[in-house]
Amino acid sequence: MTDALPSSSRLTQQRPFVLFWLARMASSMAYQMMALLIGWKIYEITNSAFDLGLVGLIQFVPQVVLTLLIGHAADRYDRRAIIRAAQSLNALTALMIAAALITHNLDRYLLFGAVFLIGCARAFEVPTGSALVPLLVPAPLISRAVAAWTSANQTAVICGPALGGLLYVVSPVIVAAVCVVFFSAAVTFVTLIRLKGAAPAREPPTLSSVLAGLHYIRTRRRLLGVITLDLFVVLLGGSIALLPVYARDILAVGPVGLGLLRSAPAVGALATAILLSRSPIERHLGAKMFAVVAIYGMATIVFGLSRWFPLSLAALAVLGASDAVSIVIRFSLVQIETPDAMRGRVSAINYLFVGSSNTLGEFESGTVAAWLGAVPSVLIGGIGSLLVALIWMFLFPDLRKIDRFESADERDVEA
């Protein structure tokens, strides 16, 4: 799989992927700006760390309820149409928040309703987008495409919160209006994507076909280990939900500082993703994956203890860089080892694990912070991440032994 990879410039020559990259960046920009706006407004209205955690729980509900439906839809229908519909819902939600701000009708319940709608849209968009990536580039470029796709997201995560924080100082309405523009741009870019070849025939919707993704993952321990590793690490390390608390009460840096804190993980992740898109990791994948998970846990601990704003930013940047390496390895393994006819269902289940770890991690962090305080909550998460990495090395020894990217068929031939 990695013996004769084309040069990295080849990736920019894949027009469908370039359009998708732009769509991903636009939608992620808007999502991050909306997250900043909603998080700050909720904490401003309620002064409750628990309510910040509820944001994660509300997003978790559609991920669980819709996962099997999403996966089957992504394998049966046009993935571009699903993504367009999701982005259109996001745009309408941003428009609703803008109208509520203008009319001074924004309250806690409307914000929670907006979070639920955005959660539904992302539940469809993210796994469908993951399953779409391998159709946009030649097979040898998949790992680099995943890295570039990650860099689009991280570029947006850097620019989105920073821009959102600056615009918030002028007017929250402007933040919501810009989100509408970015979500609409994402819809346009996806509409322009053209795929080569006819769509393959898909199996009819049956209970067994809907559950096939679960069976596929359960029978492949490498996939099961990779997916569950992220679930438990991020579930325990969800410090991002508490950034409004750190920005206002611990570091005293206000909404602009909150934007910088939200951007900091993406600075490290973007630099790493760009490097990996040009010089991908080719050997000792398993050992490197566990190493960066350990670094993620240690960076979380440093952030939790820090009272100095520059150190907090640096810790979050290291956290983001380590997470970027882990994402590229894990997502590439999932896509390469899964046949296209199954990618939608496997990606949906993968997103359920990844997405639920993020959203439930936010809820866990908010709940623990409400009981013990923000700092103990973050420290518990960092220490827990280190323990999970250690346990998974022994539960899934095959993961430590993964040397390079190769499909199941290639491993069978070598055996």
mmCIF file of C-alpha atoms in Angstrom:
data_model
loop_
_atom_site.group_PDB
_atom_site.id
_atom_site.type_symbol
_atom_site.label_atom_id
_atom_site.label_comp_id
_atom_site.label_asym_id
_atom_site.label_seq_id
_atom_site.Cartn_x
_atom_site.Cartn_y
_atom_site.Cartn_z
ATOM 1 C CA MET A 1 0.000 0.000 0.000
ATOM 2 C CA THR A 2 2.845 2.419 0.706
ATOM 3 C CA ASP A 3 5.564 1.069 -1.581
ATOM 4 C CA ALA A 4 5.046 3.532 -4.436
ATOM 5 C CA LEU A 5 2.964 6.460 -3.333
ATOM 6 C CA PRO A 6 2.586 9.340 -5.776
ATOM 7 C CA SER A 7 3.986 12.743 -4.874
ATOM 8 C CA SER A 8 1.915 14.855 -2.541
ATOM 9 C CA SER A 9 1.203 17.347 -5.351
ATOM 10 C CA ARG A 10 -1.015 14.716 -6.984
ATOM 11 C CA LEU A 11 -3.592 15.260 -4.257
ATOM 12 C CA THR A 12 -4.216 18.835 -5.363
ATOM 13 C CA GLN A 13 -4.931 17.583 -8.875
ATOM 14 C CA GLN A 14 -7.979 15.621 -7.689
ATOM 15 C CA ARG A 15 -10.709 18.238 -8.296
ATOM 16 C CA PRO A 16 -13.510 16.363 -6.458
ATOM 17 C CA PHE A 17 -11.312 16.080 -3.372
ATOM 18 C CA VAL A 18 -10.284 19.761 -3.533
ATOM 19 C CA LEU A 19 -13.957 20.782 -3.608
ATOM 20 C CA PHE A 20 -14.697 18.485 -0.696
ATOM 21 C CA TRP A 21 -11.708 19.895 1.201
ATOM 22 C CA LEU A 22 -13.086 23.415 0.741
ATOM 23 C CA ALA A 23 -16.555 22.289 1.833
ATOM 24 C CA ARG A 24 -15.118 20.629 4.915
ATOM 25 C CA MET A 25 -13.170 23.732 5.868
ATOM 26 C CA ALA A 26 -16.167 26.041 5.390
ATOM 27 C CA SER A 27 -18.520 23.857 7.410
ATOM 28 C CA SER A 28 -15.950 23.326 10.168
ATOM 29 C CA MET A 29 -15.297 27.074 10.339
ATOM 30 C CA ALA A 30 -18.993 27.684 10.855
ATOM 31 C CA TYR A 31 -19.355 24.828 13.354
ATOM 32 C CA GLN A 32 -16.495 26.101 15.495
ATOM 33 C CA MET A 33 -17.861 29.650 15.470
ATOM 34 C CA MET A 34 -21.285 28.337 16.459
ATOM 35 C CA ALA A 35 -19.732 26.268 19.259
ATOM 36 C CA LEU A 36 -18.019 29.360 20.638
ATOM 37 C CA LEU A 37 -21.179 31.464 20.385
ATOM 38 C CA ILE A 38 -23.405 28.821 21.982
ATOM 39 C CA GLY A 39 -20.901 27.921 24.718
ATOM 40 C CA TRP A 40 -20.337 31.519 25.747
ATOM 41 C CA LYS A 41 -24.039 32.394 25.667
ATOM 42 C CA ILE A 42 -25.034 29.350 27.726
ATOM 43 C CA TYR A 43 -22.422 30.089 30.382
ATOM 44 C CA GLU A 44 -23.362 33.778 30.312
ATOM 45 C CA ILE A 45 -27.045 32.968 30.838
ATOM 46 C CA THR A 46 -26.724 30.121 33.368
ATOM 47 C CA ASN A 47 -23.240 30.386 34.969
ATOM 48 C CA SER A 48 -23.371 26.581 35.067
ATOM 49 C CA ALA A 49 -20.555 24.180 34.152
ATOM 50 C CA PHE A 50 -23.175 21.419 34.208
ATOM 51 C CA ASP A 51 -25.121 23.179 31.426
ATOM 52 C CA LEU A 52 -21.933 23.306 29.362
ATOM 53 C CA GLY A 53 -21.726 19.541 29.829
ATOM 54 C CA LEU A 54 -25.356 19.176 28.756
ATOM 55 C CA VAL A 55 -24.357 20.547 25.347
ATOM 56 C CA GLY A 56 -22.331 17.371 24.814
ATOM 57 C CA LEU A 57 -25.106 15.111 26.062
ATOM 58 C CA ILE A 58 -27.678 16.720 23.747
ATOM 59 C CA GLN A 59 -25.399 16.163 20.740
ATOM 60 C CA PHE A 60 -24.856 12.564 21.819
ATOM 61 C CA VAL A 61 -28.563 11.629 21.562
ATOM 62 C CA PRO A 62 -28.920 11.855 17.751
ATOM 63 C CA GLN A 63 -25.595 10.059 17.288
ATOM 64 C CA VAL A 64 -26.898 7.035 19.176
ATOM 65 C CA VAL A 65 -30.462 7.030 17.842
ATOM 66 C CA LEU A 66 -29.540 7.624 14.197
ATOM 67 C CA THR A 67 -26.255 5.711 13.806
ATOM 68 C CA LEU A 68 -27.546 2.553 12.083
ATOM 69 C CA LEU A 69 -29.897 4.579 9.863
ATOM 70 C CA ILE A 70 -27.075 6.940 8.882
ATOM 71 C CA GLY A 71 -24.714 4.131 7.990
ATOM 72 C CA HIS A 72 -27.221 2.351 5.795
ATOM 73 C CA ALA A 73 -28.247 5.622 4.105
ATOM 74 C CA ALA A 74 -24.598 6.426 3.340
ATOM 75 C CA ASP A 75 -24.167 3.024 1.662
ATOM 76 C CA ARG A 76 -27.456 3.156 -0.263
ATOM 77 C CA TYR A 77 -27.923 6.785 -1.353
ATOM 78 C CA ASP A 78 -25.796 9.548 -2.867
ATOM 79 C CA ARG A 79 -23.394 10.597 -0.120
ATOM 80 C CA ARG A 80 -23.139 14.089 -1.587
ATOM 81 C CA ALA A 81 -26.900 14.616 -1.233
ATOM 82 C CA ILE A 82 -26.791 13.534 2.422
ATOM 83 C CA ILE A 83 -23.988 16.001 3.161
ATOM 84 C CA ARG A 84 -25.828 18.822 1.351
ATOM 85 C CA ALA A 85 -28.972 18.200 3.396
ATOM 86 C CA ALA A 86 -26.986 18.208 6.643
ATOM 87 C CA GLN A 87 -25.265 21.490 5.798
ATOM 88 C CA SER A 88 -28.574 23.063 4.816
ATOM 89 C CA LEU A 89 -29.973 22.173 8.254
ATOM 90 C CA ASN A 90 -26.908 23.769 9.848
ATOM 91 C CA ALA A 91 -27.459 26.953 7.858
ATOM 92 C CA LEU A 92 -31.106 27.142 8.937
ATOM 93 C CA THR A 93 -30.104 26.614 12.581
ATOM 94 C CA ALA A 94 -27.556 29.445 12.406
ATOM 95 C CA LEU A 95 -30.229 31.640 10.838
ATOM 96 C CA MET A 96 -32.595 30.794 13.705
ATOM 97 C CA ILE A 97 -30.008 31.850 16.287
ATOM 98 C CA ALA A 98 -29.329 35.096 14.413
ATOM 99 C CA ALA A 99 -33.044 35.905 14.402
ATOM 100 C CA ALA A 100 -33.331 35.130 18.130
ATOM 101 C CA LEU A 101 -30.388 37.418 18.890
ATOM 102 C CA ILE A 102 -31.872 40.257 16.843
ATOM 103 C CA THR A 103 -35.261 39.941 18.544
ATOM 104 C CA HIS A 104 -33.729 39.382 22.007
ATOM 105 C CA ASN A 105 -35.483 36.022 22.358
ATOM 106 C CA LEU A 106 -32.378 33.897 22.843
ATOM 107 C CA ASP A 107 -32.634 31.718 25.929
ATOM 108 C CA ARG A 108 -31.229 28.494 27.356
ATOM 109 C CA TYR A 109 -33.858 26.265 25.767
ATOM 110 C CA LEU A 110 -33.522 27.722 22.278
ATOM 111 C CA LEU A 111 -29.755 27.234 22.499
ATOM 112 C CA PHE A 112 -30.211 23.599 23.552
ATOM 113 C CA GLY A 113 -32.641 23.130 20.643
ATOM 114 C CA ALA A 114 -30.040 24.548 18.251
ATOM 115 C CA VAL A 115 -27.429 22.159 19.681
ATOM 116 C CA PHE A 116 -29.765 19.223 19.022
ATOM 117 C CA LEU A 117 -30.336 20.249 15.387
ATOM 118 C CA ILE A 118 -26.624 20.725 14.804
ATOM 119 C CA GLY A 119 -26.011 17.346 16.435
ATOM 120 C CA CYS A 120 -28.463 15.708 14.023
ATOM 121 C CA ALA A 121 -26.789 17.360 11.036
ATOM 122 C CA ARG A 122 -23.291 16.340 12.117
ATOM 123 C CA ALA A 123 -24.462 12.802 12.852
ATOM 124 C CA PHE A 124 -25.230 12.488 9.135
ATOM 125 C CA GLU A 125 -22.458 14.672 7.718
ATOM 126 C CA VAL A 126 -19.283 13.399 9.383
ATOM 127 C CA PRO A 127 -19.529 9.617 8.820
ATOM 128 C CA THR A 128 -20.918 10.144 5.327
ATOM 129 C CA GLY A 129 -18.012 12.461 4.546
ATOM 130 C CA SER A 130 -15.532 9.887 5.856
ATOM 131 C CA ALA A 131 -17.052 7.256 3.576
ATOM 132 C CA LEU A 132 -16.962 9.668 0.625
ATOM 133 C CA VAL A 133 -13.225 10.463 0.827
ATOM 134 C CA PRO A 134 -11.965 7.152 -0.666
ATOM 135 C CA LEU A 135 -14.189 7.748 -3.736
ATOM 136 C CA LEU A 136 -12.537 11.094 -4.445
ATOM 137 C CA VAL A 137 -8.891 9.969 -4.779
ATOM 138 C CA PRO A 138 -6.929 6.962 -6.095
ATOM 139 C CA ALA A 139 -6.367 4.213 -3.529
ATOM 140 C CA PRO A 140 -2.640 4.983 -2.949
ATOM 141 C CA LEU A 141 -3.591 8.522 -1.874
ATOM 142 C CA ILE A 142 -6.158 7.603 0.774
ATOM 143 C CA SER A 143 -3.907 8.088 3.829
ATOM 144 C CA ARG A 144 -2.726 11.445 2.487
ATOM 145 C CA ALA A 145 -6.295 12.437 1.688
ATOM 146 C CA VAL A 146 -7.285 11.638 5.282
ATOM 147 C CA ALA A 147 -4.407 13.824 6.516
ATOM 148 C CA ALA A 148 -5.421 16.654 4.174
ATOM 149 C CA TRP A 149 -9.090 16.258 5.196
ATOM 150 C CA THR A 150 -7.938 16.537 8.800
ATOM 151 C CA SER A 151 -5.914 19.644 7.951
ATOM 152 C CA ALA A 152 -9.028 21.278 6.480
ATOM 153 C CA ASN A 153 -10.845 20.692 9.731
ATOM 154 C CA GLN A 154 -7.933 21.927 11.824
ATOM 155 C CA THR A 155 -7.454 25.037 9.672
ATOM 156 C CA ALA A 156 -11.082 25.848 10.384
ATOM 157 C CA VAL A 157 -10.700 25.079 14.075
ATOM 158 C CA ILE A 158 -7.872 27.604 14.242
ATOM 159 C CA CYS A 159 -9.570 30.338 12.247
ATOM 160 C CA GLY A 160 -13.174 29.703 13.332
ATOM 161 C CA PRO A 161 -12.923 30.297 17.088
ATOM 162 C CA ALA A 162 -10.408 33.135 16.672
ATOM 163 C CA LEU A 163 -12.627 34.866 14.106
ATOM 164 C CA GLY A 164 -15.727 34.069 16.161
ATOM 165 C CA GLY A 165 -14.181 35.562 19.304
ATOM 166 C CA LEU A 166 -13.222 38.776 17.510
ATOM 167 C CA LEU A 167 -16.609 39.125 15.811
ATOM 168 C CA TYR A 168 -18.412 38.372 19.079
ATOM 169 C CA VAL A 169 -16.833 41.470 20.598
ATOM 170 C CA VAL A 170 -18.462 43.499 17.793
ATOM 171 C CA SER A 171 -21.800 41.651 17.800
ATOM 172 C CA PRO A 172 -22.964 38.053 18.385
ATOM 173 C CA VAL A 173 -25.400 38.570 15.500
ATOM 174 C CA ILE A 174 -22.479 38.944 13.091
ATOM 175 C CA VAL A 175 -21.069 35.605 14.285
ATOM 176 C CA ALA A 176 -24.348 33.824 13.503
ATOM 177 C CA ALA A 177 -24.678 35.576 10.127
ATOM 178 C CA VAL A 178 -21.167 34.582 9.049
ATOM 179 C CA CYS A 179 -21.992 30.986 10.035
ATOM 180 C CA VAL A 180 -24.972 31.059 7.662
ATOM 181 C CA VAL A 181 -22.641 32.180 4.847
ATOM 182 C CA PHE A 182 -20.055 29.468 5.553
ATOM 183 C CA PHE A 183 -22.619 26.664 5.794
ATOM 184 C CA SER A 184 -24.176 27.837 2.510
ATOM 185 C CA ALA A 185 -20.740 27.867 0.869
ATOM 186 C CA ALA A 186 -20.211 24.254 1.997
ATOM 187 C CA VAL A 187 -23.481 23.255 0.309
ATOM 188 C CA THR A 188 -22.296 24.913 -2.922
ATOM 189 C CA PHE A 189 -18.893 23.176 -2.929
ATOM 190 C CA VAL A 190 -20.437 19.736 -2.373
ATOM 191 C CA THR A 191 -22.957 20.378 -5.157
ATOM 192 C CA LEU A 192 -20.056 20.955 -7.597
ATOM 193 C CA ILE A 193 -18.443 17.562 -6.867
ATOM 194 C CA ARG A 194 -18.686 15.103 -9.751
ATOM 195 C CA LEU A 195 -17.813 11.427 -9.295
ATOM 196 C CA LYS A 196 -16.470 9.209 -12.061
ATOM 197 C CA GLY A 197 -18.269 6.002 -12.939
ATOM 198 C CA ALA A 198 -21.732 4.728 -12.154
ATOM 199 C CA ALA A 199 -22.817 4.144 -8.599
ATOM 200 C CA PRO A 200 -22.518 0.469 -7.610
ATOM 201 C CA ALA A 201 -25.651 -1.534 -6.918
ATOM 202 C CA ARG A 202 -26.623 -1.500 -3.258
ATOM 203 C CA GLU A 203 -28.360 -4.199 -1.279
ATOM 204 C CA PRO A 204 -31.995 -3.549 -0.271
ATOM 205 C CA PRO A 205 -32.662 -2.245 3.255
ATOM 206 C CA THR A 206 -33.059 -5.191 5.623
ATOM 207 C CA LEU A 207 -32.349 -5.599 9.312
ATOM 208 C CA SER A 208 -29.313 -7.760 8.564
ATOM 209 C CA SER A 209 -27.865 -5.212 6.141
ATOM 210 C CA VAL A 210 -28.384 -2.390 8.629
ATOM 211 C CA LEU A 211 -26.596 -4.397 11.353
ATOM 212 C CA ALA A 212 -23.837 -5.581 9.015
ATOM 213 C CA GLY A 213 -21.483 -2.791 10.088
ATOM 214 C CA LEU A 214 -21.611 -3.923 13.714
ATOM 215 C CA HIS A 215 -20.885 -7.511 12.697
ATOM 216 C CA TYR A 216 -17.993 -6.432 10.456
ATOM 217 C CA ILE A 217 -16.278 -4.485 13.238
ATOM 218 C CA ARG A 218 -16.945 -7.146 15.879
ATOM 219 C CA THR A 219 -15.225 -9.825 13.784
ATOM 220 C CA ARG A 220 -12.106 -7.720 13.129
ATOM 221 C CA ARG A 221 -10.202 -7.067 16.331
ATOM 222 C CA ARG A 222 -7.875 -4.495 14.805
ATOM 223 C CA LEU A 223 -10.832 -2.312 13.867
ATOM 224 C CA LEU A 224 -12.543 -2.946 17.193
ATOM 225 C CA GLY A 225 -9.419 -1.975 19.132
ATOM 226 C CA VAL A 226 -8.745 1.168 17.096
ATOM 227 C CA ILE A 227 -12.312 2.438 17.398
ATOM 228 C CA THR A 228 -12.778 1.701 21.108
ATOM 229 C CA LEU A 229 -9.373 3.207 21.976
ATOM 230 C CA ASP A 230 -10.564 6.608 20.807
ATOM 231 C CA LEU A 231 -13.907 6.159 22.559
ATOM 232 C CA PHE A 232 -12.413 5.819 26.027
ATOM 233 C CA VAL A 233 -9.468 8.202 25.643
ATOM 234 C CA VAL A 234 -11.567 11.144 24.465
ATOM 235 C CA LEU A 235 -14.427 10.219 26.800
ATOM 236 C CA LEU A 236 -12.057 10.865 29.708
ATOM 237 C CA GLY A 237 -10.108 13.726 28.139
ATOM 238 C CA GLY A 238 -12.971 16.055 27.181
ATOM 239 C CA SER A 239 -11.449 19.266 28.568
ATOM 240 C CA ILE A 240 -12.631 21.409 25.631
ATOM 241 C CA ALA A 241 -16.113 21.710 27.145
ATOM 242 C CA LEU A 242 -14.624 23.551 30.122
ATOM 243 C CA LEU A 243 -12.753 26.173 28.109
ATOM 244 C CA PRO A 244 -15.385 28.866 28.872
ATOM 245 C CA VAL A 245 -14.730 28.236 32.589
ATOM 246 C CA TYR A 246 -10.963 28.478 32.110
ATOM 247 C CA ALA A 247 -11.277 31.578 29.903
ATOM 248 C CA ARG A 248 -13.507 33.491 32.300
ATOM 249 C CA ASP A 249 -12.744 32.241 35.809
ATOM 250 C CA ILE A 250 -9.233 30.719 35.814
ATOM 251 C CA LEU A 251 -7.201 32.503 33.126
ATOM 252 C CA ALA A 252 -9.404 35.658 32.961
ATOM 253 C CA VAL A 253 -8.962 36.179 29.208
ATOM 254 C CA GLY A 254 -12.579 36.761 28.092
ATOM 255 C CA PRO A 255 -14.243 35.743 24.791
ATOM 256 C CA VAL A 256 -11.193 36.646 22.684
ATOM 257 C CA GLY A 257 -9.039 34.440 24.903
ATOM 258 C CA LEU A 258 -11.667 31.705 24.637
ATOM 259 C CA GLY A 259 -11.337 31.875 20.861
ATOM 260 C CA LEU A 260 -7.563 31.473 21.149
ATOM 261 C CA LEU A 261 -7.924 28.567 23.566
ATOM 262 C CA ARG A 262 -10.326 26.798 21.200
ATOM 263 C CA SER A 263 -7.938 27.447 18.309
ATOM 264 C CA ALA A 264 -4.781 26.261 20.089
ATOM 265 C CA PRO A 265 -5.349 22.488 19.668
ATOM 266 C CA ALA A 266 -5.922 23.066 15.972
ATOM 267 C CA VAL A 267 -2.636 24.957 15.585
ATOM 268 C CA GLY A 268 -0.724 21.862 16.626
ATOM 269 C CA ALA A 269 -3.060 19.578 14.705
ATOM 270 C CA LEU A 270 -2.846 21.616 11.498
ATOM 271 C CA ALA A 271 0.944 21.713 11.484
ATOM 272 C CA THR A 272 0.993 17.972 12.083
ATOM 273 C CA ALA A 273 -1.675 17.191 9.464
ATOM 274 C CA ILE A 274 0.145 19.237 6.804
ATOM 275 C CA LEU A 275 3.355 17.379 7.595
ATOM 276 C CA LEU A 276 1.586 14.022 7.398
ATOM 277 C CA SER A 277 -0.099 14.896 4.073
ATOM 278 C CA ARG A 278 3.389 15.444 2.598
ATOM 279 C CA SER A 279 5.363 12.832 4.536
ATOM 280 C CA PRO A 280 2.932 10.188 5.768
ATOM 281 C CA ILE A 281 3.751 7.753 8.543
ATOM 282 C CA GLU A 282 4.588 4.477 6.842
ATOM 283 C CA ARG A 283 6.088 2.191 9.481
ATOM 284 C CA HIS A 284 5.547 1.214 13.149
ATOM 285 C CA LEU A 285 1.992 2.585 13.070
ATOM 286 C CA GLY A 286 0.758 0.795 16.178
ATOM 287 C CA ALA A 287 3.615 1.861 18.454
ATOM 288 C CA LYS A 288 3.336 5.455 17.261
ATOM 289 C CA MET A 289 -0.421 5.486 17.797
ATOM 290 C CA PHE A 290 -0.065 4.468 21.451
ATOM 291 C CA ALA A 291 2.793 6.962 21.947
ATOM 292 C CA VAL A 292 0.711 9.921 20.770
ATOM 293 C CA VAL A 293 -2.237 8.825 22.921
ATOM 294 C CA ALA A 294 0.075 8.978 25.948
ATOM 295 C CA ILE A 295 1.258 12.438 24.889
ATOM 296 C CA TYR A 296 -2.389 13.496 24.605
ATOM 297 C CA GLY A 297 -3.004 12.484 28.216
ATOM 298 C CA MET A 298 0.089 14.275 29.514
ATOM 299 C CA ALA A 299 -0.771 17.473 27.613
ATOM 300 C CA THR A 300 -4.242 17.380 29.175
ATOM 301 C CA ILE A 301 -2.709 17.203 32.640
ATOM 302 C CA VAL A 302 -0.410 20.173 31.929
ATOM 303 C CA PHE A 303 -3.351 22.240 30.678
ATOM 304 C CA GLY A 304 -5.386 21.381 33.762
ATOM 305 C CA LEU A 305 -2.634 22.589 36.115
ATOM 306 C CA SER A 306 -1.625 25.707 34.173
ATOM 307 C CA ARG A 307 -2.474 29.210 35.379
ATOM 308 C CA TRP A 308 -0.315 30.922 32.743
ATOM 309 C CA PHE A 309 -2.126 31.660 29.477
ATOM 310 C CA PRO A 310 0.860 30.985 27.122
ATOM 311 C CA LEU A 311 1.507 27.622 28.801
ATOM 312 C CA SER A 312 -2.183 26.730 28.498
ATOM 313 C CA LEU A 313 -2.061 27.524 24.773
ATOM 314 C CA ALA A 314 1.106 25.451 24.342
ATOM 315 C CA ALA A 315 -0.377 22.457 26.175
ATOM 316 C CA LEU A 316 -3.501 22.583 24.012
ATOM 317 C CA ALA A 317 -1.343 22.814 20.869
ATOM 318 C CA VAL A 318 0.576 19.663 21.876
ATOM 319 C CA LEU A 319 -2.737 17.974 22.660
ATOM 320 C CA GLY A 320 -3.992 18.817 19.172
ATOM 321 C CA ALA A 321 -0.791 17.665 17.465
ATOM 322 C CA SER A 322 -0.863 14.277 19.178
ATOM 323 C CA ASP A 323 -4.558 13.863 18.394
ATOM 324 C CA ALA A 324 -3.926 14.645 14.707
ATOM 325 C CA VAL A 325 -1.410 11.811 14.396
ATOM 326 C CA SER A 326 -3.840 9.445 16.117
ATOM 327 C CA ILE A 327 -6.720 10.531 13.859
ATOM 328 C CA VAL A 328 -4.763 10.016 10.638
ATOM 329 C CA ILE A 329 -3.606 6.551 11.682
ATOM 330 C CA ARG A 330 -6.995 5.428 12.993
ATOM 331 C CA PHE A 331 -9.162 6.826 10.201
ATOM 332 C CA SER A 332 -6.810 5.550 7.493
ATOM 333 C CA LEU A 333 -6.882 2.073 9.007
ATOM 334 C CA VAL A 334 -10.684 2.108 9.124
ATOM 335 C CA GLN A 335 -11.080 3.278 5.521
ATOM 336 C CA ILE A 336 -8.359 1.052 4.025
ATOM 337 C CA GLU A 337 -9.545 -2.106 5.771
ATOM 338 C CA THR A 338 -13.226 -1.595 4.894
ATOM 339 C CA PRO A 339 -14.708 -2.323 1.424
ATOM 340 C CA ASP A 340 -16.639 0.569 -0.151
ATOM 341 C CA ALA A 341 -19.999 -1.218 0.077
ATOM 342 C CA MET A 342 -19.551 -1.273 3.869
ATOM 343 C CA ARG A 343 -17.839 2.082 4.415
ATOM 344 C CA GLY A 344 -20.996 4.039 5.221
ATOM 345 C CA ARG A 345 -22.097 1.627 7.942
ATOM 346 C CA VAL A 346 -18.610 1.165 9.407
ATOM 347 C CA SER A 347 -17.952 4.938 9.281
ATOM 348 C CA ALA A 348 -21.279 5.602 11.022
ATOM 349 C CA ILE A 349 -20.394 3.222 13.857
ATOM 350 C CA ASN A 350 -16.893 4.681 14.009
ATOM 351 C CA TYR A 351 -18.420 8.153 14.264
ATOM 352 C CA LEU A 352 -20.768 6.921 16.980
ATOM 353 C CA PHE A 353 -17.733 5.871 19.008
ATOM 354 C CA VAL A 354 -15.651 8.941 18.135
ATOM 355 C CA GLY A 355 -18.527 11.412 18.311
ATOM 356 C CA SER A 356 -20.010 9.947 21.448
ATOM 357 C CA SER A 357 -16.612 10.045 23.115
ATOM 358 C CA ASN A 358 -16.405 13.764 22.368
ATOM 359 C CA THR A 359 -19.956 14.638 23.361
ATOM 360 C CA LEU A 360 -20.180 12.302 26.360
ATOM 361 C CA GLY A 361 -16.677 13.428 27.299
ATOM 362 C CA GLU A 362 -17.952 16.992 27.425
ATOM 363 C CA PHE A 363 -20.873 15.883 29.596
ATOM 364 C CA GLU A 364 -18.546 13.910 31.873
ATOM 365 C CA SER A 365 -16.188 16.876 32.202
ATOM 366 C CA GLY A 366 -19.040 19.273 32.951
ATOM 367 C CA THR A 367 -20.569 16.929 35.522
ATOM 368 C CA VAL A 368 -17.287 16.274 37.337
ATOM 369 C CA ALA A 369 -16.491 19.993 37.212
ATOM 370 C CA ALA A 370 -19.866 20.770 38.821
ATOM 371 C CA TRP A 371 -19.018 18.315 41.645
ATOM 372 C CA LEU A 372 -15.280 18.790 42.137
ATOM 373 C CA GLY A 373 -14.293 21.865 40.118
ATOM 374 C CA ALA A 374 -12.882 22.411 36.622
ATOM 375 C CA VAL A 375 -9.242 21.648 37.451
ATOM 376 C CA PRO A 376 -9.864 18.220 39.093
ATOM 377 C CA SER A 377 -12.137 17.325 36.167
ATOM 378 C CA VAL A 378 -9.391 17.981 33.612
ATOM 379 C CA LEU A 379 -6.745 16.175 35.688
ATOM 380 C CA ILE A 380 -8.932 13.089 36.066
ATOM 381 C CA GLY A 381 -9.410 13.078 32.288
ATOM 382 C CA GLY A 382 -5.680 13.295 31.547
ATOM 383 C CA ILE A 383 -4.732 10.542 33.993
ATOM 384 C CA GLY A 384 -7.590 8.376 32.701
ATOM 385 C CA SER A 385 -6.343 8.758 29.113
ATOM 386 C CA LEU A 386 -2.906 7.471 30.119
ATOM 387 C CA LEU A 387 -4.438 4.464 31.863
ATOM 388 C CA VAL A 388 -6.640 3.605 28.869
ATOM 389 C CA ALA A 389 -3.637 3.665 26.520
ATOM 390 C CA LEU A 390 -1.773 1.273 28.826
ATOM 391 C CA ILE A 391 -4.736 -1.101 29.195
ATOM 392 C CA TRP A 392 -5.456 -1.188 25.452
ATOM 393 C CA MET A 393 -1.845 -2.139 24.689
ATOM 394 C CA PHE A 394 -2.481 -5.391 26.584
ATOM 395 C CA LEU A 395 -6.116 -5.967 25.550
ATOM 396 C CA PHE A 396 -5.321 -5.570 21.838
ATOM 397 C CA PRO A 397 -1.710 -6.705 21.335
ATOM 398 C CA ASP A 398 -2.233 -6.795 17.551
ATOM 399 C CA LEU A 399 -2.544 -3.011 17.565
ATOM 400 C CA ARG A 400 0.982 -2.627 18.936
ATOM 401 C CA LYS A 401 2.267 -4.839 16.129
ATOM 402 C CA ILE A 402 0.712 -2.905 13.217
ATOM 403 C CA ASP A 403 3.636 -1.886 11.022
ATOM 404 C CA ARG A 404 2.118 -0.277 7.904
ATOM 405 C CA PHE A 405 -1.149 0.419 6.124
ATOM 406 C CA GLU A 406 -2.435 -2.631 4.293
ATOM 407 C CA SER A 407 -5.867 -4.010 3.534
ATOM 408 C CA ALA A 408 -7.126 -7.331 4.844
ATOM 409 C CA ASP A 409 -6.736 -8.790 1.346
ATOM 410 C CA GLU A 410 -3.075 -7.732 1.219
ATOM 411 C CA ARG A 411 -2.398 -9.343 4.597
ATOM 412 C CA ASP A 412 -4.031 -12.555 3.399
ATOM 413 C CA VAL A 413 -1.812 -12.621 0.305
ATOM 414 C CA GLU A 414 1.340 -12.048 2.377
ATOM 415 C CA ALA A 415 0.286 -14.783 4.798
#
